[in-house]
Amino acid sequence: MTRYLLSRAQQSVLVILAAFVLVFIIGSVIGDPVDLMLPPEASDAVRDQLRRSLGFDQPLHIQFLNFIVRVANGFGESIWQSTPALPLVISRLPATLYLAGFALLIAVPASLALGGWAALRPSSVADRVINIFSLGGVSIVDFWLGLMLVLIFSVQLGWLPTGGYGGGSVVYIILPAVTLAYRSIGRLAQFTRSALLDEYAKPYVVTLRAKGMSEKRIFLHTIKNAAIPIITLSGDEMASLINGAIVVESVFSWPGIGSLLLQAIGQRDLFLIEAAVFVMTVIIILVNLLIDITYAYLDPKVRL
Amino acid sequence: MALWQDKIALLALIWLLVVMTATIGVDYLAPFNPTDQSLRMRLSPPMTPSPTSSLPHLFGTDALGRDLLSRIILAGQLSLAVGFSGVIVSGLVGVCLGLLAGYYGGRTDVIIMRAVDLQIGFPFLMLAIFILYALGPGFWNVVLVLAIVRWPVYARVTRGMTMSLREQQFIESAKVVGCGGRRIMFRHILPNLASPILVLATLEIARLILAESALSFLGLGVQPPGTSWGRMIADGRQYIGTAWWLVVAPGFFIFLTALSANLLATWARAVTDPVHRWRVLAGKRNRDEASNQNNAS
């Protein structure tokens, strides 16, 4: 077990290092950092001056060393906010995690109910409706769904606020969390259905039926066996919910990292963008690590 | 389970064909010229009769008085083009690397799969946003970025299937006859992978259309005067209180198109994958037997 944990943790460290290098490559090699920071109409003199003052005229390996120093100092000063970028990003982290976590709390029970219902009646009308509903989750544009919900529940009915944080009160989080959760509900419900169908096709179910066990209790048996992959996938969903929050946050002006990133792009604030991308990536890598560790505890086969 | 028996899959196919035909033939098939402006007609609600044509503005008009349906058909060109080109580029790269990794194994496999694992660990939309910001917006940049972030999906699937095929007798025979590695991979292994890869590609088209609209919505994708479905939603957002159709209609097109692609892929998987089909049937049979028993007792 320890060996598995160590190798898994080592892998995560490698991915984080890769993310670090990648942020440098994308920001300083693929894109010209000066172009990325200045508006297109800036004069050549201004460009040259900025290039020299930030050390972007140096050879690449020196630039990379500068990058390491800059990251150590909080990814450099955000041009837009005039404070170090990293603390700014970290201060937005709780809002993003709160939104993604709330969405997961909606998604898991909803998809268990839908997937379970569909698996108990394969090829029935209910199964088909649930199938299309879950395919809808992976086919819908989340920001569009968000706008539609705003249109219906805020503009037309006036039940819920159109956006904002509202001190984290439940009224404010419902619409963004539902918007974010729908895609996960779709994926998880389909997965739950097929995991349960797999179980129902196994011989032990025949045995249970043969000895006269009620369908209700058989369901309890199958759901327990199907639970492990479902739990893993729910963990994966947490990672994709954090990822999806980028767009949804901007629709509901939710003060998380996603809307910060988009504002930073609008302000051409390269250092802030780099910090936001790096923090988001690290969070998702850590979530993935956590899932794998949980999985190893649940399923001894993985540890071997 | 032929296509005409599965009515929903058939509808999905028809919708995709209609959208593709309409977007390709936008000059002939759109009810209005998508760039014709009319300030008098601006922000007209759906079904407003047009003063210049016998056809009404089915979905209303936008802030410049252009016919919304015609705009949507025009925008579909770019959305579908990004979806298809992205799938082709990422699929080519991913399938080739997956074949190499699965067939040769050893160090080739380790290097390619390490790259795949690395990238799958990354948040894909985040990566796309950042690369696109660095590259600057534009059609081919969007395609390139989507290819960069999505190739590992194909590589993973292809590698897994190649590894199991590699051990089979017909590959052994091909080797004995003297076929080279390239010939075996592309003439003997690849044809056997065609249907799962096509299913995956169909799913990916839906995914890329959604990703493109997200990127365009964030202002990183297609730039004016070009337009795509995501861009139209972004443009219409400021009118959401007064002219809801500007947001509702293009989003509905994305939804129906992506849903159709997903439905079609699900259908194709059920038909081409005997294991999957058997599982559904087995589940149903057990259930039927159980309910028969319950009825009897």
XYZ file of C-alpha atoms in Angstrom, chain A:
304
model
C 0.000 0.000 0.000
C 2.751 2.425 1.002
C 4.589 1.614 -2.192
C 1.531 2.319 -4.284
C 0.929 5.615 -2.461
C 4.537 6.671 -2.909
C 4.627 5.924 -6.616
C 1.285 7.634 -7.102
C 2.425 10.725 -5.164
C 5.665 10.792 -7.118
C 3.672 10.748 -10.335
C 1.600 13.719 -9.152
C 4.733 15.683 -8.338
C 5.983 14.981 -11.858
C 2.739 16.213 -13.376
C 2.902 19.373 -11.277
C 6.473 19.977 -12.462
C 5.334 19.394 -16.032
C 2.532 21.897 -15.509
C 5.077 24.368 -14.220
C 7.286 23.990 -17.297
C 4.250 24.050 -19.557
C 3.057 27.357 -18.109
C 6.474 28.797 -18.908
C 6.511 27.353 -22.437
C 3.025 28.574 -23.297
C 3.466 32.014 -21.762
C 7.005 32.772 -22.901
C 7.780 30.577 -25.913
C 4.524 29.957 -27.802
C 3.277 33.449 -27.107
C 5.417 36.578 -26.980
C 4.928 37.745 -23.377
C 5.162 41.390 -24.369
C 2.408 40.932 -26.961
C 0.360 39.115 -24.375
C 0.668 41.956 -21.877
C 0.303 45.034 -24.018
C -2.678 46.094 -26.111
C -2.069 45.600 -29.853
C -1.845 49.346 -30.478
C 1.125 49.859 -28.089
C 4.121 51.588 -29.685
C 7.463 49.859 -30.324
C 9.215 52.028 -27.742
C 6.790 50.909 -25.020
C 7.234 47.289 -26.094
C 11.022 47.481 -25.972
C 10.969 49.136 -22.606
C 8.658 46.508 -21.099
C 10.651 43.716 -22.705
C 13.865 44.957 -21.134
C 12.405 45.788 -17.734
C 10.889 42.303 -17.342
C 13.909 40.484 -18.793
C 12.099 39.066 -21.840
C 15.034 40.119 -24.059
C 17.308 37.551 -22.376
C 18.068 34.086 -23.792
C 15.480 31.437 -22.949
C 17.390 29.631 -20.188
C 17.898 32.924 -18.316
C 14.212 33.660 -18.833
C 13.368 30.290 -17.332
C 15.484 31.053 -14.256
C 13.747 34.427 -14.003
C 10.442 32.573 -14.267
C 11.349 30.332 -11.337
C 12.262 33.357 -9.230
C 9.073 35.100 -10.264
C 6.930 32.085 -9.370
C 8.638 31.857 -5.995
C 7.588 35.470 -5.447
C 3.930 34.753 -6.092
C 4.018 34.661 -9.932
C 4.982 38.331 -10.130
C 2.880 41.399 -9.716
C -0.538 41.452 -11.337
C -0.603 44.478 -13.653
C -4.310 44.900 -13.207
C -4.453 44.680 -9.392
C -0.864 45.710 -8.525
C -0.506 42.909 -5.981
C 1.299 39.564 -6.270
C -0.799 37.294 -8.483
C -0.669 34.093 -6.452
C -2.386 35.335 -3.241
C -5.060 36.906 -5.417
C -5.771 33.546 -7.037
C -5.673 31.672 -3.729
C -8.204 34.102 -2.247
C -10.637 33.069 -5.015
C -10.095 29.344 -4.488
C -12.738 28.740 -1.761
C -15.542 30.100 -3.951
C -14.590 27.747 -6.809
C -14.300 24.709 -4.533
C -17.582 25.600 -2.831
C -19.368 25.771 -6.187
C -17.832 22.542 -7.514
C -18.490 20.723 -4.235
C -22.099 21.865 -4.113
C -22.569 20.748 -7.715
C -21.167 17.324 -6.819
C -23.609 17.095 -3.906
C -26.423 17.641 -6.389
C -24.994 15.392 -9.097
C -24.236 12.187 -7.182
C -27.663 11.498 -5.579
C -29.512 12.645 -8.694
C -27.529 10.398 -11.001
C -27.718 7.403 -8.648
C -31.490 7.712 -8.625
C -31.764 8.152 -12.392
C -29.197 5.500 -13.295
C -30.647 3.005 -10.828
C -34.152 3.564 -12.075
C -33.065 3.076 -15.693
C -31.057 -0.065 -14.912
C -34.012 -1.727 -13.181
C -36.144 -1.301 -16.284
C -33.798 -1.616 -19.276
C -35.334 -0.748 -22.664
C -38.467 0.631 -21.027
C -39.864 4.074 -21.738
C -38.367 5.364 -18.480
C -34.974 4.016 -19.533
C -35.166 5.777 -22.884
C -36.250 9.073 -21.352
C -33.455 8.897 -18.781
C -31.006 7.950 -21.527
C -31.904 11.017 -23.579
C -31.924 13.208 -20.487
C -28.407 12.065 -19.601
C -27.165 12.400 -23.167
C -28.569 15.939 -22.975
C -26.161 16.582 -20.129
C -23.138 15.913 -22.311
C -24.690 17.692 -25.306
C -25.673 20.972 -23.736
C -23.479 24.032 -23.628
C -23.203 24.797 -19.939
C -23.116 28.576 -20.285
C -26.216 28.416 -22.456
C -28.014 26.271 -19.906
C -26.994 28.833 -17.282
C -28.409 31.688 -19.341
C -31.634 29.739 -19.928
C -32.030 29.091 -16.193
C -31.417 32.785 -15.500
C -33.989 33.673 -18.137
C -36.610 31.390 -16.600
C -35.975 31.547 -12.855
C -34.570 35.042 -12.482
C -35.921 37.187 -15.301
C -39.357 35.574 -15.792
C -40.231 34.122 -12.398
C -37.997 36.288 -10.231
C -37.371 33.431 -7.800
C -33.579 33.403 -7.749
C -30.886 36.045 -8.197
C -29.240 36.339 -11.634
C -25.743 36.020 -10.233
C -23.224 37.051 -7.637
C -21.941 35.412 -4.481
C -24.373 36.762 -1.876
C -22.036 35.796 0.953
C -22.323 32.155 -0.117
C -26.017 31.846 0.700
C -27.858 28.881 -0.805
C -30.178 31.077 -2.867
C -27.219 32.358 -4.854
C -25.522 29.023 -5.445
C -28.532 27.027 -6.712
C -28.512 28.186 -10.339
C -24.751 27.991 -10.957
C -24.498 24.648 -9.160
C -27.387 23.098 -11.114
C -25.914 24.420 -14.360
C -22.571 22.906 -13.522
C -24.029 19.643 -12.219
C -26.144 18.740 -15.264
C -23.236 17.462 -17.348
C -21.995 15.340 -14.441
C -25.499 14.019 -13.834
C -25.621 12.914 -17.459
C -22.299 11.097 -17.355
C -22.777 9.561 -13.909
C -26.342 8.402 -14.552
C -25.290 6.555 -17.699
C -22.355 5.037 -15.920
C -24.461 3.957 -12.933
C -26.936 2.357 -15.294
C -24.327 0.344 -17.170
C -22.452 -0.624 -13.967
C -25.711 -1.940 -12.504
C -26.616 -3.771 -15.710
C -23.204 -5.434 -15.578
C -23.960 -6.638 -12.076
C -27.413 -7.884 -12.997
C -25.899 -9.997 -15.769
C -23.644 -11.848 -13.305
C -24.372 -15.406 -12.140
C -24.712 -14.527 -8.470
C -27.888 -12.603 -9.255
C -29.346 -15.777 -10.732
C -28.429 -17.617 -7.538
C -30.056 -14.954 -5.406
C -33.211 -15.114 -7.496
C -33.179 -18.920 -7.381
C -33.175 -18.934 -3.619
C -36.127 -16.591 -3.679
C -34.625 -13.309 -2.575
C -36.802 -10.274 -3.194
C -35.833 -7.868 -5.984
C -35.358 -5.138 -3.401
C -32.682 -7.067 -1.566
C -31.049 -8.160 -4.813
C -30.795 -4.486 -5.677
C -28.960 -3.857 -2.410
C -26.467 -6.570 -3.371
C -25.849 -5.281 -6.850
C -25.593 -1.611 -5.870
C -22.885 -2.453 -3.339
C -20.805 -4.164 -5.989
C -21.399 -1.433 -8.504
C -20.492 1.250 -5.957
C -16.701 1.151 -6.316
C -16.500 2.255 -9.953
C -19.298 4.755 -9.324
C -17.395 6.325 -6.438
C -14.247 6.578 -8.554
C -16.119 8.205 -11.357
C -17.764 10.642 -8.938
C -14.259 11.661 -7.927
C -13.337 12.191 -11.562
C -16.416 14.354 -11.852
C -15.082 16.603 -9.097
C -12.060 17.323 -11.294
C -14.210 18.074 -14.308
C -16.579 20.198 -12.215
C -13.676 22.390 -11.138
C -12.656 22.603 -14.784
C -16.199 23.396 -15.914
C -16.554 26.070 -13.259
C -14.394 28.392 -15.390
C -17.184 29.145 -17.828
C -20.138 28.821 -15.468
C -18.589 31.245 -13.000
C -18.355 33.906 -15.657
C -22.044 33.522 -16.538
C -23.149 34.007 -12.933
C -20.354 36.433 -11.961
C -19.394 33.944 -9.270
C -16.183 35.238 -7.644
C -14.046 32.138 -8.210
C -10.824 31.463 -10.079
C -12.649 31.022 -13.371
C -14.098 34.496 -13.489
C -10.777 35.876 -12.233
C -9.028 34.122 -15.119
C -11.410 35.618 -17.640
C -11.056 39.097 -16.200
C -7.285 38.623 -16.306
C -7.527 37.660 -19.994
C -9.601 40.775 -20.621
C -6.959 42.895 -18.846
C -4.083 41.104 -20.654
C -2.651 40.366 -17.224
C -0.258 37.550 -18.164
C 1.150 36.910 -14.687
C -2.298 36.597 -13.180
C -3.357 34.235 -15.984
C -0.300 32.062 -15.383
C -1.000 31.926 -11.669
C -4.675 31.029 -12.196
C -3.864 28.278 -14.710
C -1.170 26.833 -12.469
C -3.292 26.839 -9.316
C -6.282 25.271 -11.104
C -4.045 22.568 -12.574
C -2.452 21.782 -9.224
C -5.871 21.569 -7.557
C -7.130 19.137 -10.176
C -3.975 17.025 -9.938
C -4.408 16.867 -6.162
C -8.070 15.921 -6.493
C -7.054 13.119 -8.862
C -4.432 11.930 -6.394
C -6.987 11.921 -3.598
C -9.381 9.850 -5.724
C -6.727 7.260 -6.502
C -5.796 6.949 -2.848
C -9.441 6.473 -1.886
C -9.810 3.953 -4.663
C -6.812 1.990 -3.398
C -8.431 1.793 0.032
C -11.725 0.611 -1.406
C -10.402 -1.880 -3.912
C -7.408 -3.964 -2.800
C -6.753 -5.147 -6.348
C -5.374 -1.721 -7.269
C -2.636 -1.866 -4.682
C -0.997 -4.920 -6.188
